[in-house]
Coordinates of C-alpha atoms in Angstrom, one line a residue:
X1 CA 62.9 256.9 -81.5
X2 CA 61.0 257.3 -84.7
X3 CA 60.5 254.6 -87.3
X4 CA 62.5 256.6 -89.8
X5 CA 65.5 256.3 -87.6
X6 CA 65.4 252.6 -87.0
X7 CA 64.4 251.6 -90.5
X8 CA 61.1 250.1 -89.6
X9 CA 58.1 251.0 -91.8
X10 CA 54.9 251.9 -90.1
X11 CA 52.0 249.6 -90.9
X12 CA 49.4 251.2 -93.3
X13 CA 46.4 252.2 -91.2
X14 CA 43.9 252.9 -94.0
X15 CA 43.5 251.5 -97.6
X16 CA 41.8 253.1 -100.5
X17 CA 39.3 250.9 -102.4
X18 CA 42.0 250.2 -105.0
X19 CA 44.6 249.2 -102.4
X20 CA 42.0 247.1 -100.5
X21 CA 41.0 245.3 -103.7
X22 CA 44.6 244.5 -104.5
X23 CA 45.3 243.3 -100.9
X24 CA 42.3 241.0 -101.2
X25 CA 43.1 239.9 -104.8
X26 CA 39.6 240.9 -105.9
X27 CA 38.3 243.5 -108.4
X28 CA 37.3 246.9 -107.1
X29 CA 33.8 246.2 -108.4
X30 CA 33.6 243.1 -106.2
X31 CA 34.9 245.1 -103.2
X32 CA 32.1 247.7 -103.7
X33 CA 29.6 244.8 -103.9
X34 CA 30.8 243.5 -100.6
X35 CA 30.5 247.0 -99.1
X36 CA 27.0 247.4 -100.4
X37 CA 26.0 244.0 -99.1
X38 CA 27.5 244.9 -95.7
X39 CA 29.9 242.0 -95.9
X40 CA 33.0 244.1 -95.2
X41 CA 33.3 247.1 -92.9
X42 CA 34.5 250.5 -94.1
X43 CA 35.2 254.0 -93.0
X44 CA 34.0 257.3 -94.6
X45 CA 36.2 260.3 -94.2
X46 CA 34.3 263.1 -95.8
X47 CA 33.6 261.7 -99.3
X48 CA 36.5 259.3 -99.1
X49 CA 36.0 255.6 -98.7
X50 CA 38.7 253.8 -96.7
X51 CA 39.2 250.3 -95.3
X52 CA 41.2 249.4 -92.2
X53 CA 43.6 246.5 -92.3
X54 CA 41.6 244.9 -89.5
X55 CA 38.4 245.0 -91.6
X56 CA 40.2 243.3 -94.5
X57 CA 41.6 240.6 -92.1
X58 CA 38.2 240.1 -90.5
X59 CA 36.6 239.6 -93.9
X60 CA 39.3 237.0 -94.8
X61 CA 38.7 235.2 -91.5
X62 CA 34.9 235.2 -92.1
X63 CA 35.4 233.7 -95.5
X64 CA 37.7 231.0 -94.1
X65 CA 35.3 230.0 -91.3
X66 CA 32.5 229.8 -93.8
X67 CA 34.5 227.5 -96.0
X68 CA 35.4 225.3 -93.1
X69 CA 31.7 225.0 -92.1
X70 CA 30.8 224.1 -95.7
X71 CA 33.4 221.4 -95.7
X72 CA 32.1 219.9 -92.5
X73 CA 28.6 219.9 -93.8
X74 CA 29.6 218.1 -97.0
X75 CA 31.4 215.4 -95.0
X76 CA 28.3 214.9 -92.9
X77 CA 26.1 214.7 -96.0
X78 CA 28.2 212.1 -97.7
X79 CA 28.3 209.8 -94.7
X80 CA 24.5 209.7 -94.3

């Protein structure tokens, strides 16, 4: 049974830079900076730059872990 028949939408596999920036709620320029700094993974298909949903989710998770680590450090610093 196809997704068109049961009304379910297929998840988007690849995002353009514009779509990825919107999904992350950042500017396209900032997304390109993250790419250049190798902080977010990407795919090149010919000349086209694309981002997988997994890459966006991994970047978000990496940022969340970093923030949690910084909070723990600040708590340790204030108790000393």
